[in-house]
Every structure is written in C-alpha cells, then in structure tokens.
PDB file of C-alpha atoms in Angstrom:
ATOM      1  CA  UNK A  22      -4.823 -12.824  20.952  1.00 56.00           C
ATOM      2  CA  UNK A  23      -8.386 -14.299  21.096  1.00 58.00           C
ATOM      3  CA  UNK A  24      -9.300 -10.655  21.687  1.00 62.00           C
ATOM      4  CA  UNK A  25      -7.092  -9.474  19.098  1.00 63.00           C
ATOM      5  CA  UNK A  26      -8.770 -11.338  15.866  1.00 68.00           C
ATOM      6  CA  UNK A  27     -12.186  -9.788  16.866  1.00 71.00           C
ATOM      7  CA  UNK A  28     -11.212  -6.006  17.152  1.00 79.00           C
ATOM      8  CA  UNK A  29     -12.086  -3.895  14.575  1.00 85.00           C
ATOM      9  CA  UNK A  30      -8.936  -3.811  11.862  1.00 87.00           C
ATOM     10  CA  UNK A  31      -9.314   0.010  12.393  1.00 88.00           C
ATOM     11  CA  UNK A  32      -8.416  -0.357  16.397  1.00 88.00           C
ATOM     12  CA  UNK A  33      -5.308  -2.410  15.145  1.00 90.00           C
ATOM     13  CA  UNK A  34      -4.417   0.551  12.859  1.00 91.00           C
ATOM     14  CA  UNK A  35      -4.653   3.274  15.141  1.00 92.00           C
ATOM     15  CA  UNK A  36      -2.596   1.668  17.214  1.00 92.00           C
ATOM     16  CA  UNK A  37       0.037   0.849  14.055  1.00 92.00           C
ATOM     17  CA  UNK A  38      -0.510   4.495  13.357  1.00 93.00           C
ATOM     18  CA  UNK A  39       1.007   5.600  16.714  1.00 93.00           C
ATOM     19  CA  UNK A  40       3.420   3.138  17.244  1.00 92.00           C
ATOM     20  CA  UNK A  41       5.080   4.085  14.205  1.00 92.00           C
ATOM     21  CA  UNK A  42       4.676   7.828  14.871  1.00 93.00           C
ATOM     22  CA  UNK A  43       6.274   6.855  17.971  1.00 94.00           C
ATOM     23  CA  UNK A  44       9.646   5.565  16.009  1.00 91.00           C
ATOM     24  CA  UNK A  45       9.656   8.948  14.057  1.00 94.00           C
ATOM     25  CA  UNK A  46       7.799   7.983  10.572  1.00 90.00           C
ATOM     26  CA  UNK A  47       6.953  11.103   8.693  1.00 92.00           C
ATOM     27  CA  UNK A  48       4.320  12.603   8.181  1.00 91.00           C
ATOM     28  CA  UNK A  49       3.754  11.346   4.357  1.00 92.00           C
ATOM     29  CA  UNK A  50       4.718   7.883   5.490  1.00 90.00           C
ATOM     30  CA  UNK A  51       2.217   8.000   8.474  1.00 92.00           C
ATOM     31  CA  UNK A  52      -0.689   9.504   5.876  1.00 92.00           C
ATOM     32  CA  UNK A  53       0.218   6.723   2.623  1.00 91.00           C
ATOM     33  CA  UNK A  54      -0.098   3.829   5.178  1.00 91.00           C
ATOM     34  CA  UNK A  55      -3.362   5.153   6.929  1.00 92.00           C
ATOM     35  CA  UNK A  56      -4.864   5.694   3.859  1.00 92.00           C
ATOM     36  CA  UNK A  57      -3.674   2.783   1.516  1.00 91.00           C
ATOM     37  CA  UNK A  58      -4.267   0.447   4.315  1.00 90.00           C
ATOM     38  CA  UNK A  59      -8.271   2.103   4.795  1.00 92.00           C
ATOM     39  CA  UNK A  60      -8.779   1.871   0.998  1.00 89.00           C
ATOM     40  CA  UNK A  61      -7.288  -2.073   0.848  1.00 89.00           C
ATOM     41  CA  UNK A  62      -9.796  -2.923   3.755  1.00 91.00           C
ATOM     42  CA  UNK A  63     -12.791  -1.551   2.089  1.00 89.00           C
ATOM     43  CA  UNK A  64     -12.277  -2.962  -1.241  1.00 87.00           C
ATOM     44  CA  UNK A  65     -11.321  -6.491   0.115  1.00 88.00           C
ATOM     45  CA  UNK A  66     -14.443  -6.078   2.636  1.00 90.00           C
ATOM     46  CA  UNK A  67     -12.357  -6.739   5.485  1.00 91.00           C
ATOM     47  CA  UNK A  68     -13.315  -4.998   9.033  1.00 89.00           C
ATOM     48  CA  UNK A  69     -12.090  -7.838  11.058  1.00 85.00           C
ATOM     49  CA  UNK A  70      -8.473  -9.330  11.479  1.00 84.00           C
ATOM     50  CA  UNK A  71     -10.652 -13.102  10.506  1.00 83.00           C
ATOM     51  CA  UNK A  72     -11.379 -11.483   7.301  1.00 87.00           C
ATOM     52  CA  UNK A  73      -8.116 -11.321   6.192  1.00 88.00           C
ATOM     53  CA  UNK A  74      -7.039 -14.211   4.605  1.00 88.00           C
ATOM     54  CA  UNK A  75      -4.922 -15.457   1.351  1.00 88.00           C
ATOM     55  CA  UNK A  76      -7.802 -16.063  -0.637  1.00 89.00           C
ATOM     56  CA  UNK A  77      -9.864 -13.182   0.107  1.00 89.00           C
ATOM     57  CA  UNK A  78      -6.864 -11.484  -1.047  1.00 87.00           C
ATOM     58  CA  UNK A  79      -6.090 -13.427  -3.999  1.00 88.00           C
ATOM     59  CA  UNK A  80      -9.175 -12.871  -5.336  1.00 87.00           C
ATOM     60  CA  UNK A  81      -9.486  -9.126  -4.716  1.00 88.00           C
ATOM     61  CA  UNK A  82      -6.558  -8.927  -6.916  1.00 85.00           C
ATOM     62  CA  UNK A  83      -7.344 -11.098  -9.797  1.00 85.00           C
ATOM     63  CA  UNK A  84     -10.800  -8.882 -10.115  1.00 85.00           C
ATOM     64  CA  UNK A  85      -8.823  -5.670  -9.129  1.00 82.00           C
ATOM     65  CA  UNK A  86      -8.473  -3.084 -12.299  1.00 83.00           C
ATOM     66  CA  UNK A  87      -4.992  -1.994 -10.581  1.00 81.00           C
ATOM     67  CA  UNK A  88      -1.830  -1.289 -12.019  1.00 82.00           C
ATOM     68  CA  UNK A  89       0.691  -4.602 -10.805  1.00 81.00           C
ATOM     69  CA  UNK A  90       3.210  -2.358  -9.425  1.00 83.00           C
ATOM     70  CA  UNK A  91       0.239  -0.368  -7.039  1.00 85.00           C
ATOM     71  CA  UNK A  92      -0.685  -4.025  -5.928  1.00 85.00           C
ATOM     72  CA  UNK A  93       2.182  -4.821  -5.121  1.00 88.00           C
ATOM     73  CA  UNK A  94       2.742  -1.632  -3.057  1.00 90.00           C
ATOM     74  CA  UNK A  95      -0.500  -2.200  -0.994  1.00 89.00           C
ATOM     75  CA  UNK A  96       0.521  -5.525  -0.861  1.00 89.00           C
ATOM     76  CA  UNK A  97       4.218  -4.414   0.867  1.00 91.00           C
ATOM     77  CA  UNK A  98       2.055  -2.009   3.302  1.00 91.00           C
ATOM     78  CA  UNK A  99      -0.456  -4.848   4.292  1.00 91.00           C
ATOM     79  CA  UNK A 100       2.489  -6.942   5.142  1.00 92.00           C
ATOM     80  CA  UNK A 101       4.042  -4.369   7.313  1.00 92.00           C
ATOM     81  CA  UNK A 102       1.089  -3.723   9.324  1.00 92.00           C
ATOM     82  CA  UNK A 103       0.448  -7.999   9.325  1.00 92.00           C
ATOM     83  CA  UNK A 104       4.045  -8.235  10.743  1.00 92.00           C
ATOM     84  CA  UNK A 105       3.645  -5.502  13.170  1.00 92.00           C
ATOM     85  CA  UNK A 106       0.777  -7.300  14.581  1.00 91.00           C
ATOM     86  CA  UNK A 107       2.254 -10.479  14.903  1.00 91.00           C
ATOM     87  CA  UNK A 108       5.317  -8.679  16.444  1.00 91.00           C
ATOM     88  CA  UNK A 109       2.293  -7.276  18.909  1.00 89.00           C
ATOM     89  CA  UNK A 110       1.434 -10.760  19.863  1.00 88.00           C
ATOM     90  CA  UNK A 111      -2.010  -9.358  18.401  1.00 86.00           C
ATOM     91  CA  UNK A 112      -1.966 -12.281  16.104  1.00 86.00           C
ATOM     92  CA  UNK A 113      -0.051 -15.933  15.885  1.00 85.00           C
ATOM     93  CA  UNK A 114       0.529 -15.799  12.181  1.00 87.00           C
ATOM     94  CA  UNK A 115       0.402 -13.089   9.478  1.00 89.00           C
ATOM     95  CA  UNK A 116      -1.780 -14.592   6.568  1.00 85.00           C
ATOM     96  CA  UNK A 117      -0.403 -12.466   3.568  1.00 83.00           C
ATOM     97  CA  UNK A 118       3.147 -13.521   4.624  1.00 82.00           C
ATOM     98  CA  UNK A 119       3.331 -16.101   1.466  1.00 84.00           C
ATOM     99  CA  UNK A 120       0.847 -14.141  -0.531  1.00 80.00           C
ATOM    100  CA  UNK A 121       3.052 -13.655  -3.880  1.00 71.00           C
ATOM    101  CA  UNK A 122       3.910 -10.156  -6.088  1.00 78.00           C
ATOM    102  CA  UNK A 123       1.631  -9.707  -9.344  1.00 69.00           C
ATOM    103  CA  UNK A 124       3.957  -9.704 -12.067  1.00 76.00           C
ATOM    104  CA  UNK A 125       4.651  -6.753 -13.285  1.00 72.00           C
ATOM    105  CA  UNK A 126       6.432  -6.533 -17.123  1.00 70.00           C
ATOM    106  CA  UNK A 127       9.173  -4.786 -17.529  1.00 67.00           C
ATOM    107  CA  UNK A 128       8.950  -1.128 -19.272  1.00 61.00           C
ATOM    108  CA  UNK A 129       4.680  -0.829 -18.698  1.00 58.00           C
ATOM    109  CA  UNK A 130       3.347   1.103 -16.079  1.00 58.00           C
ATOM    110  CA  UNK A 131       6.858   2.850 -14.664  1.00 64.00           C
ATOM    111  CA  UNK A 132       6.965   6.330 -14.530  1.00 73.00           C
ATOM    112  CA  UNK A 133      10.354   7.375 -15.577  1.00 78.00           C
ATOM    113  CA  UNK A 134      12.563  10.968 -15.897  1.00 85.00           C
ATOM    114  CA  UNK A 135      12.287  12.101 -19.371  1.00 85.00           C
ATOM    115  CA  UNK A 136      15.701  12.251 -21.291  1.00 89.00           C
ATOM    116  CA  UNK A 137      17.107  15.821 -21.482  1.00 89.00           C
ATOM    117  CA  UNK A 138      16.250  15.724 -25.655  1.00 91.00           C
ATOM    118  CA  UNK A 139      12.728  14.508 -24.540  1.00 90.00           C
ATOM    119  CA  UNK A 140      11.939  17.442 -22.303  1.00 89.00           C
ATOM    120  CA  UNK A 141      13.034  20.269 -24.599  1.00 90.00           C
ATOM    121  CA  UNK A 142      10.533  18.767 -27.012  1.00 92.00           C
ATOM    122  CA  UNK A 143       8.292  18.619 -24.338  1.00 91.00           C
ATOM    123  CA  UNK A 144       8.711  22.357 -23.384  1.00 91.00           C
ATOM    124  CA  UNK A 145       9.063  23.754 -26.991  1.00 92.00           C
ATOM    125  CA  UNK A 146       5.490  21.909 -27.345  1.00 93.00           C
ATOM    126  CA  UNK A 147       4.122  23.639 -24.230  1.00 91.00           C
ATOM    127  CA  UNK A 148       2.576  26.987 -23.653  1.00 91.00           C
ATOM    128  CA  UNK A 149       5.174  29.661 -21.973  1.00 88.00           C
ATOM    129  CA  UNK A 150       3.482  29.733 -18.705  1.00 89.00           C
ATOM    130  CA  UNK A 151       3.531  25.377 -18.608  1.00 88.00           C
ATOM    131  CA  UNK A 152       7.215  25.206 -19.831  1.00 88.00           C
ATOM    132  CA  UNK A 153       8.046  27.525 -17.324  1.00 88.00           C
ATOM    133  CA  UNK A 154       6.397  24.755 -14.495  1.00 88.00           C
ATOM    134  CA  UNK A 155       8.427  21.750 -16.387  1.00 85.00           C
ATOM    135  CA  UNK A 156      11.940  23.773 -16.397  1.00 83.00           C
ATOM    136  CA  UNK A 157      11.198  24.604 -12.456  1.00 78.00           C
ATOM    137  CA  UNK A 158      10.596  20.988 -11.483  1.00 67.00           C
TER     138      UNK A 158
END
C-alpha cells in the first residue's frame, strides 16, 4: 500500500483500464473513464494518489464552471476507480467515498427528447438537407 499512494495516479489507471477491459467494458465505457478520469486529475492537480483528498476536491468544484449534473458524473467515475483501488488493496480508504452530489435543480441543464409537435416545428424551421438529418435520428 505504502507503495501504492506514491505511484503515479496514471500507473493506477492503466491498470483500472485493463482490469476492466478484462471484465468486458466496451469500448466507449473504457474511452469516457480514461479520459474523464485524465481531465479530473489535471484540473484538480492531482498526479499522486496523496493528492486526492475531500478538500482538494471540494474546492475544485466550488471554483469549477461545470454543469452539476457533469460533476456529478466525474464525481461517480472517480469513485469507481477510488473503490477499485481500495478493492486492489492499493489503498486503505477511498477519500471521495463521503464526498456529496452538487445539487442539481430540477428541469436546468437536462437534455431531453423533443415532443413529436416540437420537432415538426423544428424541421419545418430547418433547411431540407438538416430536416432530413433530424427525421433520420
């Protein structure tokens, strides 16, 4: 474990990265992790397992210009990876594991299906070749 806190984060997630390609993750999942989990690291300036803690964290997200529900999904994908370590025996204690959700308010920042009334509008509104791409998807 001793050895554990003082390897590079990104030797802990190459070794996340196959162990989960080993259980049959796909693809996508294998290349949102990697790259959510690289992003979180550099913006919280974390390159060591001792850098991660609750308040370096904490305060990454209060000065963070992110949307609550994108937090909150980094936030789910740091846990995993904390978890798996601890599972590892990498670590004794996963320090996000009481870190709580931003809140996020009802109705802002959700994508949602349009209603059927709102896409007609929506290709009536649109060039041919556009409406063409909304009526396919």
């Amino acid at each position: 474990m001793r050895d554990g806190v003082n390897k590079p984060l990104g030797d802990h997630l190459a070794a996340f990265h196959a162990d989960l390609k080993g259980r049959g993750r796909s693809a996508n999942t294998l290349k949102r992790y990697r790259k959510s989990m690289v992003r979180t690291f550099k913006l919280c300036r974390w390159s060591k397992f001792s850098d991660i803690t609750p308040r370096s964290f904490s305060e990454w997200r209060g000065q963070a210009k992110l949307a609550p529900k994108y937090v909150n999904d980094l936030l789910g994908i740091l846990l995993t990876f904390l978890n798996w370590l601890e599972r590892e025996r990498v670590i004794m204690e996963n320090p996000l594991r009481h870190a709580g959700k931003a809140r996020v308010i009802e109705g802002e920042g959700y994508r949602r299906a349009l209603t059927p009334d709102e896409l007609q509008s929506l290709v009536n509104a649109s060039p041919s070749v556009r409406a063409a791409v909304y009526l396919f998807i």
